[in-house]
Every structure is written in C-alpha cells, then in structure tokens.
PDB file of C-alpha atoms and ligand atoms in Angstrom:
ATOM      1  CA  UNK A  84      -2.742 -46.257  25.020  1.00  0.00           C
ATOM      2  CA  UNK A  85      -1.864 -46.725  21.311  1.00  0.00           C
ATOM      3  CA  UNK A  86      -2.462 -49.991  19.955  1.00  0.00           C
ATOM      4  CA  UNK A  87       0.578 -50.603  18.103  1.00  0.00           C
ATOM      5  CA  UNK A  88       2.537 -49.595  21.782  1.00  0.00           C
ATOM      6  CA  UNK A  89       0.281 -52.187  23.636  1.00  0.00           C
ATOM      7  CA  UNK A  90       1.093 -54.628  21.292  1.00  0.00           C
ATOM      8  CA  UNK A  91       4.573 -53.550  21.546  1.00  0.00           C
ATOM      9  CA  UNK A  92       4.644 -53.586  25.161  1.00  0.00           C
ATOM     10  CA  UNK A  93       2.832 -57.192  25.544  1.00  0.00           C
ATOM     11  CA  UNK A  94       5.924 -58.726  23.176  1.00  0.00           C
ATOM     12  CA  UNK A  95       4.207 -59.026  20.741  1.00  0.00           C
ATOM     13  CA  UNK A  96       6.123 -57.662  17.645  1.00  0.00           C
ATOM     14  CA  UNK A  97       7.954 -53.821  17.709  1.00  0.00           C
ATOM     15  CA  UNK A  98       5.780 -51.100  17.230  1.00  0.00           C
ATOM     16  CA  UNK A  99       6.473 -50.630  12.995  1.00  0.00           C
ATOM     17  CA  UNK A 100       5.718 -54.846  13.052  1.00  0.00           C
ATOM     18  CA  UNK A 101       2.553 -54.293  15.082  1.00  0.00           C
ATOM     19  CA  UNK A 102       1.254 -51.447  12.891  1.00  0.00           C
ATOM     20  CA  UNK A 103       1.627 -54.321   9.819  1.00  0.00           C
ATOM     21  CA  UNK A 104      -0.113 -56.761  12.057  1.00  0.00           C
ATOM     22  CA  UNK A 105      -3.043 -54.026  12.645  1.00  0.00           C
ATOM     23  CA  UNK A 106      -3.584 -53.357   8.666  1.00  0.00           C
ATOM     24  CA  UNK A 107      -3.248 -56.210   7.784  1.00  0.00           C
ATOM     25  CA  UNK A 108      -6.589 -57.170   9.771  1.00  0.00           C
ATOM     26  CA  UNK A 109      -4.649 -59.501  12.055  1.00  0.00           C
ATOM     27  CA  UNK A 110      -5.677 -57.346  15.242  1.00  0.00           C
ATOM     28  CA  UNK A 111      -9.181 -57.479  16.964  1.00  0.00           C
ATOM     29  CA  UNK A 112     -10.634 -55.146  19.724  1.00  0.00           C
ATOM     30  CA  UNK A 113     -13.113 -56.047  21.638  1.00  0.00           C
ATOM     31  CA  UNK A 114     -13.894 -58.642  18.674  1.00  0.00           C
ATOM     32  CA  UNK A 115     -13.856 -56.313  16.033  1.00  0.00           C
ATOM     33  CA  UNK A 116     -11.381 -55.988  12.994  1.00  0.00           C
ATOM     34  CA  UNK A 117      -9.290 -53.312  13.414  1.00  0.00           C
ATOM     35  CA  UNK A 118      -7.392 -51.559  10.423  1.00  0.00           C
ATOM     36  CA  UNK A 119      -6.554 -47.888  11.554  1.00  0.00           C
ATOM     37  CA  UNK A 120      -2.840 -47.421  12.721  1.00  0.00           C
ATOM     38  CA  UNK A 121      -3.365 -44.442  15.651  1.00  0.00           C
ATOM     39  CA  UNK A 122      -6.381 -46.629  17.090  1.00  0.00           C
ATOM     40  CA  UNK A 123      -6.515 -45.606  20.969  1.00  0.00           C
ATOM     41  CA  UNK A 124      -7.655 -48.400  23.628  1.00  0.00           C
ATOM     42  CA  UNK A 125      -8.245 -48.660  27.000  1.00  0.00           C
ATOM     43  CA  UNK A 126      -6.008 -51.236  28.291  1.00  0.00           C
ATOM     44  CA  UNK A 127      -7.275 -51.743  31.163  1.00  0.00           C
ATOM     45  CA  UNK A 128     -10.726 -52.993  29.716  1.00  0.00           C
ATOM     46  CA  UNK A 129     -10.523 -53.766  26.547  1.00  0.00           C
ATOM     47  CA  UNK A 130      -9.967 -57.247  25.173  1.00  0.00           C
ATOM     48  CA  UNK A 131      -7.409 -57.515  22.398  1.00  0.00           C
ATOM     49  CA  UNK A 132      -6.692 -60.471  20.129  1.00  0.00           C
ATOM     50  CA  UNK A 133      -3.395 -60.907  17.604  1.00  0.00           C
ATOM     51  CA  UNK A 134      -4.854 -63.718  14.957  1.00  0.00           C
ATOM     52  CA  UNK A 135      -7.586 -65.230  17.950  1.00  0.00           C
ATOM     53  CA  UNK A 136      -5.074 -65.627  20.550  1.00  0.00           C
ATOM     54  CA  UNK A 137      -5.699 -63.153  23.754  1.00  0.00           C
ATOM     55  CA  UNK A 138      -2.765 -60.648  24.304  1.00  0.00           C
ATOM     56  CA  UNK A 139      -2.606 -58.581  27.469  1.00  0.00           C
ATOM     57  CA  UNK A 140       0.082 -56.269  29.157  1.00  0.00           C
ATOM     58  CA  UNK A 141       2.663 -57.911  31.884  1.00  0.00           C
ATOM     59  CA  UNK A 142       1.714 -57.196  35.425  1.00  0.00           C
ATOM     60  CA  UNK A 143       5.118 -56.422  36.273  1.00  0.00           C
ATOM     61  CA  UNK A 144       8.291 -56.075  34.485  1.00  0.00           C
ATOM     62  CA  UNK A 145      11.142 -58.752  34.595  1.00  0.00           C
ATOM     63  CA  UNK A 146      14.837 -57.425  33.369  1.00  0.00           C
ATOM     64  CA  UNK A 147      17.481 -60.699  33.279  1.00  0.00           C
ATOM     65  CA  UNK A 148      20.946 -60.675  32.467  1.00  0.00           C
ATOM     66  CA  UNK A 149      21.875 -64.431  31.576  1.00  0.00           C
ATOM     67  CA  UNK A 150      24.883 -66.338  31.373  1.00  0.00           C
ATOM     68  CA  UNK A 151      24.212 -68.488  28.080  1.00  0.00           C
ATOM     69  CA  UNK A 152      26.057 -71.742  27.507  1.00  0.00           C
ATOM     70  CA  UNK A 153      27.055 -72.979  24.552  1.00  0.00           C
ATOM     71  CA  UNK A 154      24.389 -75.709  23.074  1.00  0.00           C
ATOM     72  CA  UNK A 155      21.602 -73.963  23.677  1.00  0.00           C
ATOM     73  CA  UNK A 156      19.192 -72.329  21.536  1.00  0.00           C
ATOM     74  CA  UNK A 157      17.290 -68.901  21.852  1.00  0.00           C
ATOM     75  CA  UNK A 158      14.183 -69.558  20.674  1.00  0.00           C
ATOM     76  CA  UNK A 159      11.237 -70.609  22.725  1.00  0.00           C
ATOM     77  CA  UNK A 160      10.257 -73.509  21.073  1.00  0.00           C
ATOM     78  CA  UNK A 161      13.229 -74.874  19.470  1.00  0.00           C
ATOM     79  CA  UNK A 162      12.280 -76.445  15.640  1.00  0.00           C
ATOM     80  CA  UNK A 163      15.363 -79.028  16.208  1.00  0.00           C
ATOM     81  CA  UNK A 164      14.210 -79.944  19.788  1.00  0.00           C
ATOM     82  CA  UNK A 165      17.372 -78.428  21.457  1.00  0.00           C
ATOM     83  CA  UNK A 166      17.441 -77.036  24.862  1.00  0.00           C
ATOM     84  CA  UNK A 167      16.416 -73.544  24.748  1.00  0.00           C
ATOM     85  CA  UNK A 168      18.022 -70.835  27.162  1.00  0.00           C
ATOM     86  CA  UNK A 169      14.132 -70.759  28.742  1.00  0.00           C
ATOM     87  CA  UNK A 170      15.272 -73.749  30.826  1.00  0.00           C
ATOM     88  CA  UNK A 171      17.797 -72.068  32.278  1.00  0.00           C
ATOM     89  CA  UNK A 172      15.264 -69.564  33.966  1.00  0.00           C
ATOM     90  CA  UNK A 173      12.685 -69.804  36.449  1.00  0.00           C
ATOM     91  CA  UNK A 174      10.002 -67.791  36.078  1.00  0.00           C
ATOM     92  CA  UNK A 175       6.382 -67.173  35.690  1.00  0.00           C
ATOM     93  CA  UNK A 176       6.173 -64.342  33.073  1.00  0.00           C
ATOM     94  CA  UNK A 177       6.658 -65.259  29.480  1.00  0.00           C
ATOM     95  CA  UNK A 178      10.139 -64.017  29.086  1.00  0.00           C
ATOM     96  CA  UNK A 179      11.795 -63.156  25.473  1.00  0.00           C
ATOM     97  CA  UNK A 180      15.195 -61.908  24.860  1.00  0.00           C
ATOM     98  CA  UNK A 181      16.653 -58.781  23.230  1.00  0.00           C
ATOM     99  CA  UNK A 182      18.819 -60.212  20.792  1.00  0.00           C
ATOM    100  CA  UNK A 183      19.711 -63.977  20.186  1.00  0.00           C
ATOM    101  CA  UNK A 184      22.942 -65.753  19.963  1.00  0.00           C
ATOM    102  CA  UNK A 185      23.709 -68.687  17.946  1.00  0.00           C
ATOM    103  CA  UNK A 186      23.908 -72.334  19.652  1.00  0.00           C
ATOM    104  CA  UNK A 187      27.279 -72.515  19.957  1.00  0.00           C
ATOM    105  CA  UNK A 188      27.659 -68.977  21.065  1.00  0.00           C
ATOM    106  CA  UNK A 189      27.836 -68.366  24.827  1.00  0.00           C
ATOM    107  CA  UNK A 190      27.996 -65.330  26.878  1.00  0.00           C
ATOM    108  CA  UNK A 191      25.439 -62.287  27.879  1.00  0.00           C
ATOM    109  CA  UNK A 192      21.839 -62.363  26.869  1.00  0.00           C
ATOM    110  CA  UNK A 193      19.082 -59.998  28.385  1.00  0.00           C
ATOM    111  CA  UNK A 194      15.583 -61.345  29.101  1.00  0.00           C
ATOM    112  CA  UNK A 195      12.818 -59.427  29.683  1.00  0.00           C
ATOM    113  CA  UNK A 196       8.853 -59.149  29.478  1.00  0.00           C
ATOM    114  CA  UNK A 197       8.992 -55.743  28.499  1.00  0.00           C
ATOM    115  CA  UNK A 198       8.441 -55.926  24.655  1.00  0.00           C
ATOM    116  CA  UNK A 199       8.970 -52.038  23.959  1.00  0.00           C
ATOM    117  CA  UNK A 200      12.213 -52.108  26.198  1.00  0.00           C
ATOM    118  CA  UNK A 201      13.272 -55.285  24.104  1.00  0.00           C
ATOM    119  CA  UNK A 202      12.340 -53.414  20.238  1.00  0.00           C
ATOM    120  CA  UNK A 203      14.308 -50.289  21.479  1.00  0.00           C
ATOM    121  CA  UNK A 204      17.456 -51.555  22.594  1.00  0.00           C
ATOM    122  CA  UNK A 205      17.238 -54.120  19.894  1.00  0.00           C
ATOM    123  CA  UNK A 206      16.715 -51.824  17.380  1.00  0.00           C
ATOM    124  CA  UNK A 207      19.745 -50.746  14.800  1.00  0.00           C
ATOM    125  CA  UNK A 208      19.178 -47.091  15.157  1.00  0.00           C
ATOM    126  CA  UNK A 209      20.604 -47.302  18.694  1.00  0.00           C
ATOM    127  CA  UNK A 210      23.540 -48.666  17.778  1.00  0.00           C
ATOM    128  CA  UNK A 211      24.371 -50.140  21.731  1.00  0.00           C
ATOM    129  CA  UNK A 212      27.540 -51.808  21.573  1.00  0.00           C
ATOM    130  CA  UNK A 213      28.357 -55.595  22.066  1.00  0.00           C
ATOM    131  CA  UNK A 214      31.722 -57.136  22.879  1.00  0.00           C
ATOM    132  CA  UNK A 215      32.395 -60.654  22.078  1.00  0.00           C
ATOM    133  CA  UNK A 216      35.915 -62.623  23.020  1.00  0.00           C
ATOM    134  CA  UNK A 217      36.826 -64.772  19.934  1.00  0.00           C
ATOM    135  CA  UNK A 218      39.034 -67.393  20.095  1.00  0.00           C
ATOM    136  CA  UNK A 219      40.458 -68.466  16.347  1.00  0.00           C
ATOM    137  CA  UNK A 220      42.913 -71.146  16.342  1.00  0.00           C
ATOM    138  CA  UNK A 221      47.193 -69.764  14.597  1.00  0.00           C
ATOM    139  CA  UNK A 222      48.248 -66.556  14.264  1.00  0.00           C
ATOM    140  CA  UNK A 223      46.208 -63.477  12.514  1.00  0.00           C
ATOM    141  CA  UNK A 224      47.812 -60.838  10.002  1.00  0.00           C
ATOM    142  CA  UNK A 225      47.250 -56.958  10.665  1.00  0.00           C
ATOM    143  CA  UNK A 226      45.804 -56.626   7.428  1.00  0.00           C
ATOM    144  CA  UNK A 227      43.257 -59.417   8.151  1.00  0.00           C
ATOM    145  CA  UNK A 228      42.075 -57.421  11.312  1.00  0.00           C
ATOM    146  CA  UNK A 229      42.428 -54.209   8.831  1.00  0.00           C
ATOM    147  CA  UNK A 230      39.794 -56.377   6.706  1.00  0.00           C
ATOM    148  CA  UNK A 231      37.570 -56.614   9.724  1.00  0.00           C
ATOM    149  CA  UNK A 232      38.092 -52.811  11.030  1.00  0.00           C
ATOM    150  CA  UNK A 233      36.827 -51.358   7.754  1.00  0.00           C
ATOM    151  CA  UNK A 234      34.035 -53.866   6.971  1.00  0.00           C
ATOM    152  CA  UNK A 235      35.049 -57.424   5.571  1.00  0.00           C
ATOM    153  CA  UNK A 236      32.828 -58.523   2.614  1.00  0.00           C
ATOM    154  CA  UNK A 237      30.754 -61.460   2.676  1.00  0.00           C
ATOM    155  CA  UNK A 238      29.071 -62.970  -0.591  1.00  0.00           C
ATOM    156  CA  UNK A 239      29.668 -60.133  -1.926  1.00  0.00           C
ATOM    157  CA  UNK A 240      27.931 -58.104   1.172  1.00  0.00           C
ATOM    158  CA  UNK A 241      29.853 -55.198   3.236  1.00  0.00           C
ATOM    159  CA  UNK A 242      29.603 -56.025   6.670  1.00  0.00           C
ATOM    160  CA  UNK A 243      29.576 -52.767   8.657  1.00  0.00           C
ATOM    161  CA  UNK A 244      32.933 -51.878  10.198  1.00  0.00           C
ATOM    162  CA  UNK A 245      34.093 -53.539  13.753  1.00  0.00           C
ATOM    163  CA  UNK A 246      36.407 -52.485  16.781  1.00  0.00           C
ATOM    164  CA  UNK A 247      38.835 -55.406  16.459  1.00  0.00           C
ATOM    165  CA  UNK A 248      42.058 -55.677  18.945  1.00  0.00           C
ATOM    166  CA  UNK A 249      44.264 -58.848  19.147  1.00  0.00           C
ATOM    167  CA  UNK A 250      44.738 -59.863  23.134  1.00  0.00           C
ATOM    168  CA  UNK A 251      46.934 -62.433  22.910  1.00  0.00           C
ATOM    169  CA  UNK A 252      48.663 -65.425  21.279  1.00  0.00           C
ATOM    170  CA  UNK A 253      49.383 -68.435  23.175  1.00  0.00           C
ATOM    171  CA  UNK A 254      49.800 -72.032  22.635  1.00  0.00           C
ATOM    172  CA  UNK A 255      48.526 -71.720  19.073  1.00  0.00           C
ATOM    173  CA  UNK A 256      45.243 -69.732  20.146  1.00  0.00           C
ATOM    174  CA  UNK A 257      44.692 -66.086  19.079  1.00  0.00           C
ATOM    175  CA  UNK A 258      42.344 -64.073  21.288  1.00  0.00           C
ATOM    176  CA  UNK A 259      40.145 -61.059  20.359  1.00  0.00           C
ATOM    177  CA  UNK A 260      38.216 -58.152  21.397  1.00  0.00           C
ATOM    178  CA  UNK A 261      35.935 -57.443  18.916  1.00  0.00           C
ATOM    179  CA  UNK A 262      33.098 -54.835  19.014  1.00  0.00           C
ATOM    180  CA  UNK A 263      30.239 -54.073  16.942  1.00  0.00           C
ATOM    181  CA  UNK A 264      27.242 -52.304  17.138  1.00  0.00           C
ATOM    182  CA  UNK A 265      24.576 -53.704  14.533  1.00  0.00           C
ATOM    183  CA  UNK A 266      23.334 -56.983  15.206  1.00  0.00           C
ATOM    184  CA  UNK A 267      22.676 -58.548  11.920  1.00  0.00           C
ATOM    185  CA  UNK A 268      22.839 -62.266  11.827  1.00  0.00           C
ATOM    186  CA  UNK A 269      25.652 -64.289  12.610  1.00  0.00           C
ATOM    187  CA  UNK A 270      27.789 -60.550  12.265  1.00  0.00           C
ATOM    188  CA  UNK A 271      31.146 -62.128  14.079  1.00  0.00           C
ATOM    189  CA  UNK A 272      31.185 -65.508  12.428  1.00  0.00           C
ATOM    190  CA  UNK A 273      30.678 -64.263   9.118  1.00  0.00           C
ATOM    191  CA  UNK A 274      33.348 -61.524   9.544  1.00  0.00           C
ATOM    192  CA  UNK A 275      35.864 -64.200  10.299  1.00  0.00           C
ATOM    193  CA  UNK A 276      35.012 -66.848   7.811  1.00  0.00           C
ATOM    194  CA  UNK A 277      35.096 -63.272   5.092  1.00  0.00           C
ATOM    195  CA  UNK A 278      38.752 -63.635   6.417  1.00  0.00           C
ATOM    196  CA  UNK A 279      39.486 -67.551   5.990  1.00  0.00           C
ATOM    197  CA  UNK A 280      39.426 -68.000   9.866  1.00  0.00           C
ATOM    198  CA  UNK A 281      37.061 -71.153  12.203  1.00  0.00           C
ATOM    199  CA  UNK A 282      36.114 -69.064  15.330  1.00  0.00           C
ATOM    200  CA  UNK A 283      36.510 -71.936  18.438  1.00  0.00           C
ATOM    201  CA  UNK A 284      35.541 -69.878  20.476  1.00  0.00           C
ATOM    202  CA  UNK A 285      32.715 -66.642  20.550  1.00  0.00           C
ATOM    203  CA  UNK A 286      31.612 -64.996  23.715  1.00  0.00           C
ATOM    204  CA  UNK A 287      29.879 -61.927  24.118  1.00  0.00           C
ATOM    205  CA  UNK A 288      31.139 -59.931  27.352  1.00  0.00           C
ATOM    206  CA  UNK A 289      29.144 -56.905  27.281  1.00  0.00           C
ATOM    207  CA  UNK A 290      26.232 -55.102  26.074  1.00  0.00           C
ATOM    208  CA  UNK A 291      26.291 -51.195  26.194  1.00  0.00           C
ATOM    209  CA  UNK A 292      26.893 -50.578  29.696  1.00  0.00           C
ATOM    210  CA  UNK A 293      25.908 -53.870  30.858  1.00  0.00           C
ATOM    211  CA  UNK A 294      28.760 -56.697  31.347  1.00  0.00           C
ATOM    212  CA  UNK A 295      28.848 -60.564  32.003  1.00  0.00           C
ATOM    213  CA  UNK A 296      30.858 -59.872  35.156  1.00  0.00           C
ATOM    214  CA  UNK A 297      31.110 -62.859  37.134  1.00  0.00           C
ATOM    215  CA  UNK A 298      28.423 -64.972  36.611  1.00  0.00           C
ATOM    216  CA  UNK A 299      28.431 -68.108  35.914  1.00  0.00           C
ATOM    217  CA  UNK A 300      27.517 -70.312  32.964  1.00  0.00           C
ATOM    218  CA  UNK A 301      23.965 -70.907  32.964  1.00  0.00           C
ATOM    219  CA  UNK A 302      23.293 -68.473  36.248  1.00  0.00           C
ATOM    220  CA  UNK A 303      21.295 -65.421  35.890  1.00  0.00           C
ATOM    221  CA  UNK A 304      20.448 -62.273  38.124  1.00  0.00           C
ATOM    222  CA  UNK A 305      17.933 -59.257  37.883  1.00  0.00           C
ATOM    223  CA  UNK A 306      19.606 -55.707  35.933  1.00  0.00           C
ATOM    224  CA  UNK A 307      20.173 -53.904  38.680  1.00  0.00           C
ATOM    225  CA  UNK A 308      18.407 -49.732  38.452  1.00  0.00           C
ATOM    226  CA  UNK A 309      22.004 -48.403  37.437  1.00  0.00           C
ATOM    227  CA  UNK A 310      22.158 -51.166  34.383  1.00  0.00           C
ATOM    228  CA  UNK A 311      19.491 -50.499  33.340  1.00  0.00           C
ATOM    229  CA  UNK A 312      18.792 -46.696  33.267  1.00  0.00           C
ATOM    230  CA  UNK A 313      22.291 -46.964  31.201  1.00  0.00           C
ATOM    231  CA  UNK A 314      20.410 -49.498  28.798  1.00  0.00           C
ATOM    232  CA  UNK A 315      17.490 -47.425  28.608  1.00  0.00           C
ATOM    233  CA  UNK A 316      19.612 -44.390  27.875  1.00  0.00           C
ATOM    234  CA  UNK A 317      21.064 -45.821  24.791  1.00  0.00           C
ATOM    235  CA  UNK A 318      24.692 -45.971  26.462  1.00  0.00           C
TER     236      UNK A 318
HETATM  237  N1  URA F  67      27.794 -62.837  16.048  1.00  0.00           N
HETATM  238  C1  URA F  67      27.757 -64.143  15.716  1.00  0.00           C
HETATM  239  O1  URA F  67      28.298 -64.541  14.689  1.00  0.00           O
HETATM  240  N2  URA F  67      27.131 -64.987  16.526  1.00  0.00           N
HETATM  241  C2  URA F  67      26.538 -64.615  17.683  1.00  0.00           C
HETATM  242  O2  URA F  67      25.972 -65.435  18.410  1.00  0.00           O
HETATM  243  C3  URA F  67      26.583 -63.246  18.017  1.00  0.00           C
HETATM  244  C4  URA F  67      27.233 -62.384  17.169  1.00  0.00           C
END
C-alpha cells in the first residue's frame, strides 16, 4: 500500500496532507526517515510512526450518523474544556468526523474510522450537498435571499452561491431551507450576518443522500449499506 493512503486510511491527515507530512521528514518506517512521496509498505508488517507516535490501520470500519446537540464541540479534545460530541458515542475505535459543526449548531454529523472515506467526502471537489434549517428571528426580503442565492459577500469575500427557500413565517420566526455544497467555515452564519440577520436557530438535515430522519438529539445509529454506497458515490 502507498504510504500517503495508509496514512490516509489510519486518520491521520488526507492523502495531499500526508504527502507534506512524508517530505517534510515527519514520517518513519520501520525507524527510518522517510522523504519519497510513492514510498510502498507492507502494512501488514511494517511499523510506521507520524512525529514518534505509532500509527496503524483500523481493524474494522465504523460509519455513524449522529444527532449533534447544540453545546457541544467537535473536536476531540476540546481547548475550552466543553463537552465534545465523543461523549455522545460509545465506542472502542478512535472515531473522527467528516466535517464539524459549530457549538451551537445541531443536527447530522458522520463519524467514522475510515480516514480516506472521511478526506473524500470531505473534500470540496465533491461538492456533496448539506441542508441546514435556519431559524432567523422577523421577516426576510426577496432580495436578501437573492443576496444569498448568488453568493453574499463577507469582508469583502464572495461566499459561493446557496439554494435558499423561505418555509415559513410564524409568530415572528422565519424558517429556511438552505443548501450548500462547500463547507468552508462557518458558510451559513456568515451568509446571514453578510445580510444583517442573528440565525437562532441552524440545523443541518441532510448530507448528500444521507438525512437526520428521526433520530433523536444526542442518539446515533450505524449508515446503513444503501447510505452509504450513495455517500461513497458522491450523490
Ligand atoms: N455553517 C455554519 O455556519 N455553521 C455550521 O455549523 C455549519 C454550517
């Protein structure tokens, strides 16, 4: 196997971010240095190290779909001490998740142990699509969702365009479909505040194929084959 796809495969970093890791002497084989990108390893025997730290291939692979709640963070070891969404799951593999969402974001996260299943569907260039309910509290203009549709500007940045439809308006709450397929860093907030609007409330409902459905907040089940094939797919 390539080293930069065992790397990828073992979570460590995607495949281009391994190759860095790898010249930039960061990677040892069998306890030697190694610096050549297409280096081939048996991975089955041979013992590889990312800066000193042992790294080895999952046994078997874990695929999670997760209910997130609000107030929790998606990092493993939180820098704030916050709970982290790896409470929320039981189980023995060291589980990371394709994508994050902010604290107060809730919604559908996927966890997995399968590092080059996470870099691929993470990865821009597959453009899988995520839904997110958003809550914003009065009414919203046509021309501020027109903002939105064709890529509201943020410091002076062009967000890329979104698939925004209103739902409803009730009791002083506007609700939102909105759709997007990058996932750039807080891409929904910042469309919103381009726009003047406080989101109350952000959600994401679906990714690609793959929707919340009913479970509940905090719950979690496995991706069942069909989710996952679609996931895998690109669709
Ligand atoms: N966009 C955001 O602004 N926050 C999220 O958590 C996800 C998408």
């Amino acid at each position: 196997m390539r080293l930069n796809k065992f790397l990828s495969n073992s979570g460590v970093a995607s495949r281009r971010k391994s190759d860095d890791l790898i010249s930039q002497g960061k990677v040892r084989v069998n306890g030697k240095t190694v610096t050549e990108f297409g280096t081939i390893i048996n991975e089955k025997k041979d013992k590889v190290e990312v800066e000193g730290k042992a790294v080895c291939l999952p046994s078997s692979f874990v695929y999670i779909k997760l209910n997130k709640p609000k107030g929790y963070a998606c990092t493993a070891n939180d820098e704030k001490g916050r709970k982290t969404i790896y409470e929320l799951v039981k189980c023995e593999e060291r589980l990371f998740s394709v994508g994050r969402l902010d604290y107060d974001t809730e919604g559908l996260i996927i966890l997995t142990n399968d590092g080059d299943f996470a870099n691929k569907i993470a990865h821009p260039k597959y453009a899988i699509e995520k839904e997110y309910k958003v809550n914003i509290e009065g009414e919203i203009k046509e021309s501020e969702l027109a903002v939105m549709r064709k890529g509201a500007v943020v410091e002076g940045e062009k967000m890329p365009s979104a698939k925004v439809k209103f739902l409803s308006y009730e009791n002083g709450i506007t609700k939102l479909s909105v759709v997007i397929d990058e996932g750039q860093n807080r891409q929904v907030r910042r469309m919103f505040e381009a726009i003047g609007k406080d989101i109350k409330q952000l959600k994401r409902i679906r990714i690609g194929g793959v929707k919340l459905g009913g479970i509940k907040r905090g719950d979690y089940r496995d991706l069942t084959p069909e989710e996952l094939d679609m996931l895998v797919r690109g669709k």
